[in-house]
Backbone as numpy.savetxt, mean C-alpha at the origin, in Angstrom:
# Nx Ny Nz CAx CAy CAz Cx Cy Cz
-29.38 37.90 -11.04 -29.68 37.54 -9.67 -30.06 36.08 -9.57
-30.92 35.58 -10.49 -31.31 34.17 -10.43 -30.13 33.26 -10.73
-29.21 33.70 -11.59 -28.01 32.89 -11.86 -27.16 32.76 -10.60
-27.06 33.83 -9.83 -26.27 33.79 -8.60 -26.88 32.80 -7.60
-28.20 32.78 -7.48 -28.84 31.83 -6.57 -28.59 30.40 -7.03
-28.70 30.18 -8.33 -28.48 28.84 -8.87 -27.04 28.36 -8.60
-26.07 29.27 -8.78 -24.66 28.92 -8.55 -24.42 28.59 -7.08
-25.05 29.30 -6.15 -24.79 29.04 -4.74 -25.47 27.76 -4.26
-26.45 27.24 -5.03 -27.13 26.01 -4.64 -26.33 24.77 -5.01
-25.29 24.94 -5.78 -24.46 23.80 -6.19 -23.75 23.20 -4.97
-23.53 21.89 -5.00 -22.79 21.28 -3.88 -21.32 21.71 -3.92
-20.69 21.69 -2.77 -19.26 22.03 -2.72 -18.47 20.77 -2.40
-17.28 20.71 -2.99 -16.41 19.56 -2.75 -15.88 19.61 -1.33
-15.89 18.47 -0.65 -15.35 18.41 0.70 -14.34 17.28 0.78
-13.31 17.50 1.54 -12.31 16.47 1.76 -11.22 16.52 0.71
-10.02 16.15 1.10 -8.87 16.24 0.18 -8.92 15.24 -0.98
-9.70 14.17 -0.86 -9.76 13.15 -1.89 -10.86 13.43 -2.93
-11.68 14.44 -2.69 -12.82 14.71 -3.55 -12.46 15.77 -4.60
-12.85 15.52 -5.86 -12.61 16.46 -6.96 -13.95 16.89 -7.53
-14.09 18.19 -7.70 -15.28 18.76 -8.32 -15.03 18.81 -9.83
-15.88 18.18 -10.62 -15.67 18.10 -12.08 -16.52 19.09 -12.86
-17.23 19.99 -12.20 -18.11 20.92 -12.92 -17.35 21.77 -13.92
-16.13 22.21 -13.58 -15.38 23.06 -14.52 -14.89 22.28 -15.74
-14.90 20.95 -15.67 -14.51 20.12 -16.81 -15.62 20.10 -17.86
-16.85 20.16 -17.40 -17.99 20.12 -18.32 -18.26 18.71 -18.80
-19.35 18.55 -19.50 -19.72 17.22 -19.99 -19.48 17.09 -21.49
-18.70 17.97 -22.04 -18.38 17.89 -23.46 -17.25 16.88 -23.65
-17.54 15.78 -24.34 -16.53 14.73 -24.54 -15.29 15.33 -25.20
-14.15 14.97 -24.66 -12.88 15.45 -25.20 -12.22 16.52 -24.36
-12.96 17.20 -23.49 -12.32 18.20 -22.64 -11.56 17.49 -21.52
-10.46 18.08 -21.11 -9.63 17.45 -20.08 -8.88 18.51 -19.29
-8.37 18.08 -18.13 -7.50 18.94 -17.34 -6.61 18.07 -16.45
-5.42 18.58 -16.22 -4.49 17.91 -15.32 -4.83 18.25 -13.88
-4.40 17.38 -12.99 -4.74 17.53 -11.59 -3.60 16.98 -10.76
-3.01 17.83 -9.91 -1.95 17.40 -9.00 -2.34 17.83 -7.59
-2.16 16.89 -6.66 -2.52 17.20 -5.28 -1.79 16.22 -4.36
-1.44 16.71 -3.18 -0.90 15.86 -2.12 -2.00 15.71 -1.08
-2.35 14.46 -0.79 -3.45 14.20 0.14 -2.97 13.34 1.30
-3.56 13.51 2.49 -3.17 12.67 3.64 -3.61 11.23 3.42
-2.86 10.32 3.99 -3.16 8.89 3.80 -3.21 8.14 5.12
-4.16 8.43 5.97 -4.23 7.72 7.26 -4.69 6.28 7.07
-3.99 5.36 7.72 -4.40 3.95 7.71 -4.33 3.28 6.35
-3.47 3.73 5.49 -3.39 3.17 4.14 -2.31 2.10 4.10
-2.68 0.83 3.96 -1.72 -0.25 3.90 -2.25 -1.51 4.55
-1.33 -2.42 4.85 -1.66 -3.68 5.50 -1.28 -3.55 6.97
-2.25 -3.44 7.84 -2.02 -3.19 9.26 -1.06 -4.20 9.86
-0.05 -3.70 10.57 0.90 -4.55 11.25 1.97 -5.15 10.35
1.88 -4.91 9.03 2.85 -5.49 8.10 3.62 -4.39 7.39
2.92 -3.59 6.59 3.53 -2.49 5.85 2.44 -1.49 5.51
2.72 -0.20 5.73 1.68 0.82 5.54 2.32 2.19 5.39
1.51 3.16 4.94 1.93 4.55 4.95 1.99 4.96 6.42
3.12 5.52 6.88 3.23 5.88 8.30 2.28 7.00 8.69
2.04 7.12 9.98 1.19 8.20 10.49 1.74 9.54 9.99
0.86 10.38 9.50 1.28 11.67 8.97 1.75 11.59 7.52
1.71 10.40 6.92 2.15 10.23 5.54 1.13 10.78 4.55
1.55 10.84 3.29 0.67 11.39 2.27 0.83 10.64 0.95
-0.08 10.93 0.02 -0.06 10.35 -1.32 0.01 11.50 -2.32
0.92 11.39 -3.28 1.05 12.37 -4.35 0.22 11.90 -5.53
-0.76 12.69 -5.94 -1.61 12.37 -7.08 -1.19 13.19 -8.28
-1.01 12.54 -9.42 -0.71 13.22 -10.69 -1.67 12.62 -11.71
-2.77 13.32 -11.98 -3.87 12.73 -12.73 -4.28 13.58 -13.92
-4.95 12.93 -14.86 -5.60 13.61 -15.98 -7.08 13.23 -15.92
-7.95 14.23 -15.88 -9.39 14.00 -15.90 -9.88 14.32 -17.30
-10.56 13.37 -17.93 -11.07 13.55 -19.29 -12.57 13.31 -19.31
-13.29 14.23 -19.91 -14.72 14.05 -20.09 -14.94 13.13 -21.28
-15.68 12.05 -21.05 -16.02 11.11 -22.12 -17.54 10.98 -22.15
-18.07 10.31 -23.14 -19.52 10.22 -23.32 -20.21 9.69 -22.06
-19.64 8.69 -21.40 -20.30 8.03 -20.27 -19.95 8.59 -18.90
-18.96 9.49 -18.85 -18.57 10.02 -17.54 -17.24 10.72 -17.59
-16.49 10.62 -16.51 -15.16 11.22 -16.41 -14.15 10.10 -16.24
-13.18 10.05 -17.16 -12.12 9.05 -17.10 -10.93 9.67 -16.38
-10.48 9.00 -15.31 -9.34 9.46 -14.52 -8.18 8.51 -14.78
-7.05 9.07 -15.25 -5.84 8.28 -15.47 -4.67 9.01 -14.82
-3.63 8.28 -14.48 -2.44 8.90 -13.90 -1.79 8.00 -12.88
-1.10 8.63 -11.93 -0.36 7.87 -10.92 -0.66 8.39 -9.51
-0.46 7.50 -8.56 -0.49 7.84 -7.14 0.80 7.28 -6.54
1.53 8.10 -5.80 2.81 7.67 -5.24 2.87 8.00 -3.75
3.51 7.11 -3.00 3.65 7.31 -1.56 4.87 6.54 -1.06
5.18 6.70 0.20 6.26 5.95 0.86 5.61 5.11 1.95
5.96 3.83 1.99 5.43 2.93 3.02 6.56 2.47 3.92
6.20 2.13 5.15 7.16 1.62 6.13 6.62 0.35 6.75
7.54 -0.51 7.18 7.15 -1.74 7.85 8.40 -2.40 8.40
8.35 -3.73 8.50 9.54 -4.46 8.93 9.68 -5.70 8.07
10.92 -6.12 7.90 11.23 -7.30 7.11 10.59 -8.51 7.78
9.95 -9.34 7.00 9.27 -10.53 7.53 10.25 -11.61 7.99
11.50 -11.52 7.56 12.49 -12.55 7.96 13.39 -12.09 9.10
13.92 -10.86 9.03 14.89 -10.44 10.05 14.34 -9.36 10.98
13.12 -8.88 10.71 12.43 -7.90 11.54 13.07 -6.51 11.55
13.99 -6.25 10.62 14.58 -4.92 10.50 13.58 -3.96 9.88
13.58 -2.69 10.32 12.67 -1.71 9.71 13.02 -1.53 8.22
12.00 -1.27 7.42 12.24 -1.01 6.00 11.28 0.05 5.52
11.65 0.68 4.42 10.79 1.68 3.81 10.93 1.53 2.30
9.85 1.83 1.58 9.86 1.66 0.12 8.96 2.70 -0.53
9.35 3.11 -1.73 8.50 3.98 -2.54 7.53 3.10 -3.31
6.27 3.52 -3.35 5.24 2.78 -4.08 4.58 3.76 -5.05
4.50 3.36 -6.32 3.79 4.16 -7.31 2.87 3.23 -8.08
1.61 3.63 -8.21 0.63 2.81 -8.92 0.02 3.62 -10.06
-0.34 2.91 -11.13 -1.03 3.51 -12.27 -2.53 3.40 -12.02
-3.25 4.46 -12.33 -4.69 4.48 -12.14 -5.41 4.70 -13.46
-6.48 3.98 -13.68 -7.40 4.20 -14.80 -8.78 3.84 -14.28
-9.64 4.84 -14.13 -10.96 4.61 -13.56 -11.99 5.50 -14.24
-13.10 4.90 -14.65 -14.22 5.65 -15.22 -15.22 5.93 -14.11
-15.58 7.20 -13.96 -16.64 7.61 -13.04 -17.85 7.93 -13.91
-18.87 7.09 -13.83 -20.04 7.20 -14.72 -20.96 8.34 -14.31
-21.50 9.03 -15.34 -22.52 10.06 -15.09 -23.80 9.38 -14.63
-24.56 10.03 -13.76 -25.89 9.49 -13.41 -26.74 9.40 -14.67
-27.53 8.36 -14.77 -28.44 8.12 -15.90 -27.73 7.86 -17.22
-26.42 7.62 -17.21 -25.73 7.23 -18.44 -25.99 5.74 -18.68
-25.70 5.27 -19.88 -25.88 3.85 -20.20 -25.06 2.99 -19.24
-23.82 3.41 -18.97 -22.95 2.67 -18.04 -23.58 2.61 -16.65
-24.10 3.74 -16.18 -24.74 3.79 -14.86 -25.93 2.85 -14.80
-26.73 2.83 -15.85 -27.96 2.03 -15.85 -27.72 0.54 -16.08
-26.62 0.18 -16.70 -26.41 -1.23 -17.07 -25.37 -1.95 -16.21
-24.84 -1.31 -15.19 -23.85 -1.97 -14.34 -24.31 -1.97 -12.89
-23.85 -2.97 -12.15 -24.16 -3.07 -10.73 -23.45 -1.94 -9.98
-23.94 -1.65 -8.79 -23.41 -0.55 -7.98 -21.91 -0.68 -7.73
-21.42 -1.91 -7.48 -20.01 -2.09 -7.15 -19.11 -2.38 -8.35
-19.66 -2.34 -9.56 -18.86 -2.65 -10.75 -18.18 -1.44 -11.35
-18.69 -0.25 -11.10 -18.10 0.96 -11.68 -18.27 2.11 -10.69
-17.30 3.01 -10.68 -17.41 4.20 -9.83 -18.39 5.18 -10.48
-18.97 6.03 -9.68 -19.97 6.97 -10.19 -19.72 8.38 -9.69
-20.14 9.36 -10.50 -20.12 10.74 -10.06 -21.37 10.98 -9.22
-21.22 11.76 -8.17 -22.35 12.15 -7.32 -22.31 13.66 -7.24
-23.32 14.32 -7.80 -23.38 15.79 -7.82 -22.12 16.39 -8.44
-21.63 15.78 -9.53 -20.43 16.23 -10.25 -19.15 16.08 -9.43
-19.18 15.31 -8.35 -18.01 15.08 -7.51 -17.54 13.65 -7.66
-16.23 13.46 -7.64 -15.67 12.11 -7.61 -14.81 11.96 -6.36
-14.88 10.81 -5.74 -14.10 10.51 -4.55 -13.01 9.52 -4.96
-11.77 9.98 -4.93 -10.64 9.16 -5.37 -10.16 8.16 -4.33
-10.49 8.37 -3.07 -9.92 7.56 -1.99 -10.10 6.05 -2.17
-11.31 5.53 -2.46 -11.44 4.08 -2.59 -10.59 3.49 -3.71
-10.52 4.17 -4.84 -9.75 3.67 -5.99 -8.25 3.68 -5.68
-7.75 4.78 -5.11 -6.33 4.89 -4.80 -5.97 3.91 -3.68
-6.81 3.81 -2.67 -6.56 2.89 -1.55 -6.42 1.45 -2.07
-7.38 1.02 -2.90 -7.34 -0.35 -3.44 -6.08 -0.59 -4.26
-5.72 0.38 -5.11 -4.54 0.21 -5.98 -3.26 0.11 -5.16
-3.11 0.96 -4.15 -1.89 0.94 -3.33 -1.82 -0.33 -2.49
-2.92 -0.70 -1.84 -2.91 -1.91 -1.00 -2.59 -3.15 -1.84
-3.15 -3.24 -3.05 -2.85 -4.39 -3.91 -1.41 -4.41 -4.38
-0.74 -3.25 -4.43 0.65 -3.18 -4.87 1.65 -3.53 -3.77
1.19 -3.56 -2.52 2.10 -3.82 -1.39 2.42 -5.31 -1.27
3.66 -5.63 -0.91 3.99 -7.04 -0.69 3.33 -7.56 0.58
2.78 -8.77 0.52 2.19 -9.36 1.72 3.26 -9.86 2.67
4.44 -10.14 2.12 5.59 -10.56 2.92 6.75 -9.64 2.56
6.82 -8.44 3.19 7.89 -7.50 2.85 9.26 -8.01 3.30
10.27 -7.77 2.45 11.64 -8.19 2.75 12.58 -7.01 2.59
13.63 -6.94 3.44 14.62 -5.88 3.32 15.46 -6.09 2.08
15.65 -7.35 1.68 16.30 -7.71 0.40 15.79 -9.10 0.03
15.76 -9.41 -1.26 15.22 -10.71 -1.68 15.97 -11.91 -1.09
17.25 -11.73 -0.78 18.04 -12.85 -0.25 18.28 -12.74 1.26
17.43 -12.02 1.97 17.58 -11.88 3.43 17.54 -13.26 4.07
18.59 -13.64 4.83 18.61 -14.98 5.44 17.75 -15.11 6.69
17.32 -13.98 7.28 16.45 -14.05 8.45 17.21 -14.09 9.76
16.60 -14.74 10.75 17.16 -14.81 12.09 17.57 -16.24 12.43
18.56 -16.38 13.30 18.97 -17.69 13.79 17.86 -18.24 14.68
17.44 -19.46 14.42 16.35 -20.05 15.20 16.77 -20.37 16.64
18.07 -20.48 16.90 18.54 -20.81 18.25 18.76 -19.58 19.12
19.47 -18.56 18.58 19.80 -17.40 19.41 19.05 -16.13 19.03
18.37 -16.12 17.89 17.61 -14.95 17.47 18.44 -13.87 16.83
19.74 -14.12 16.63 20.60 -13.13 15.98 20.32 -13.04 14.49
20.65 -11.90 13.91 20.45 -11.68 12.49 21.53 -12.44 11.72
21.13 -13.43 10.92 22.09 -14.29 10.24 23.03 -13.53 9.32
22.59 -12.44 8.73 23.45 -11.65 7.85 24.62 -11.06 8.62
24.43 -10.77 9.92 25.49 -10.20 10.75 26.34 -11.28 11.42
25.80 -12.47 11.60 26.51 -13.53 12.34 27.56 -14.25 11.51
27.44 -14.25 10.22 28.44 -14.87 9.36 28.11 -16.31 9.03
28.81 -16.84 8.01 28.52 -18.19 7.52 28.92 -19.31 8.48
29.83 -19.06 9.41 30.29 -20.11 10.33 29.45 -20.20 11.60
28.44 -19.34 11.71 27.61 -19.32 12.92 26.84 -20.64 13.04
26.85 -21.17 14.25 26.09 -22.39 14.52 25.99 -22.62 16.01
25.15 -23.53 16.38 24.97 -23.88 17.79 25.07 -25.40 17.87
25.97 -25.86 18.76 26.12 -27.30 18.95 25.03 -27.76 19.89
24.27 -28.69 19.42 23.22 -29.22 20.27 23.50 -30.69 20.53
23.15 -31.11 21.70 23.37 -32.50 22.09 22.03 -33.19 22.20
21.96 -34.33 21.62 20.75 -35.14 21.73 20.51 -35.40 23.21
19.31 -35.09 23.71 19.04 -35.26 25.14 19.31 -36.67 25.65
19.27 -37.65 24.75 19.53 -39.04 25.18 20.99 -39.24 25.56
21.89 -38.38 25.03 23.32 -38.50 25.33 23.78 -37.51 26.39
22.93 -36.64 26.84 23.31 -35.58 27.78 23.87 -36.16 29.08
23.29 -37.24 29.60 23.78 -37.82 30.85 25.21 -38.34 30.70
25.53 -38.93 29.55 26.90 -39.40 29.33 27.88 -38.24 29.28
27.48 -37.17 28.64 28.37 -36.03 28.55 28.63 -35.46 29.95
27.61 -35.40 30.79 27.78 -34.91 32.15 28.75 -35.82 32.93
28.59 -37.11 32.78 29.40 -38.09 33.53 30.86 -38.04 33.13
31.13 -37.83 31.86 32.52 -37.87 31.40 33.11 -36.49 31.16
32.49 -35.46 31.69 33.08 -34.12 31.69 32.84 -33.30 30.42
32.28 -33.87 29.42 31.91 -33.10 28.25 33.05 -32.70 27.35
34.32 -33.21 27.56 35.43 -32.83 26.68 35.42 -33.75 25.48
34.85 -33.27 24.40 34.70 -34.11 23.22 35.92 -34.02 22.31
36.78 -33.01 22.54 37.94 -32.86 21.64 39.03 -33.89 21.92
39.21 -34.23 23.20 40.25 -35.18 23.55 39.70 -36.19 24.55
39.08 -37.27 24.08 38.46 -38.24 24.98 39.45 -38.93 25.92
40.76 -38.95 25.60 41.74 -39.63 26.46 41.94 -38.91 27.77
41.61 -37.57 27.82 41.78 -36.83 29.08 40.73 -37.19 30.10
39.61 -37.82 29.73 38.52 -38.12 30.66 38.73 -39.42 31.38
């Protein structure tokens, strides 16, 4: 009966990003695999490239109990969408990042000798993966996404996509200082004798 009360007093994991490590135990060397698909709202560089609304992240992880805490290694994969920074065409890309993060046990040497923001920590045997995965994915995203490395962009005069306009595309511009002469003589530059 007392064991049952003790078990029910334990905290419960909440949220899709939180993992309960109690079943792993604190015996160094024990491990277990972990696969989960989690929602990824607002993950990316706002207005540039991000996981779309309703998108998710695939986690494929190994949790290992070590002397100082729980070592999490593996991958996080998702699909991001945005637009090309040169031609403004929509684009999408697969992103996969490698993760290696130690979550320190409370009162471990690592916990006591490092600043709060230098290492992740277990809280009531729970680890929150969201900050680590978010940082890894955001750092992997291009700050200037391109549909292709050699995208020529847009025409500065007409706004057309240069890849579609062809190599002969151009706009004849007249120096404003000569515009009055062109108006006076009819603007036929191919055959000046007709003017």
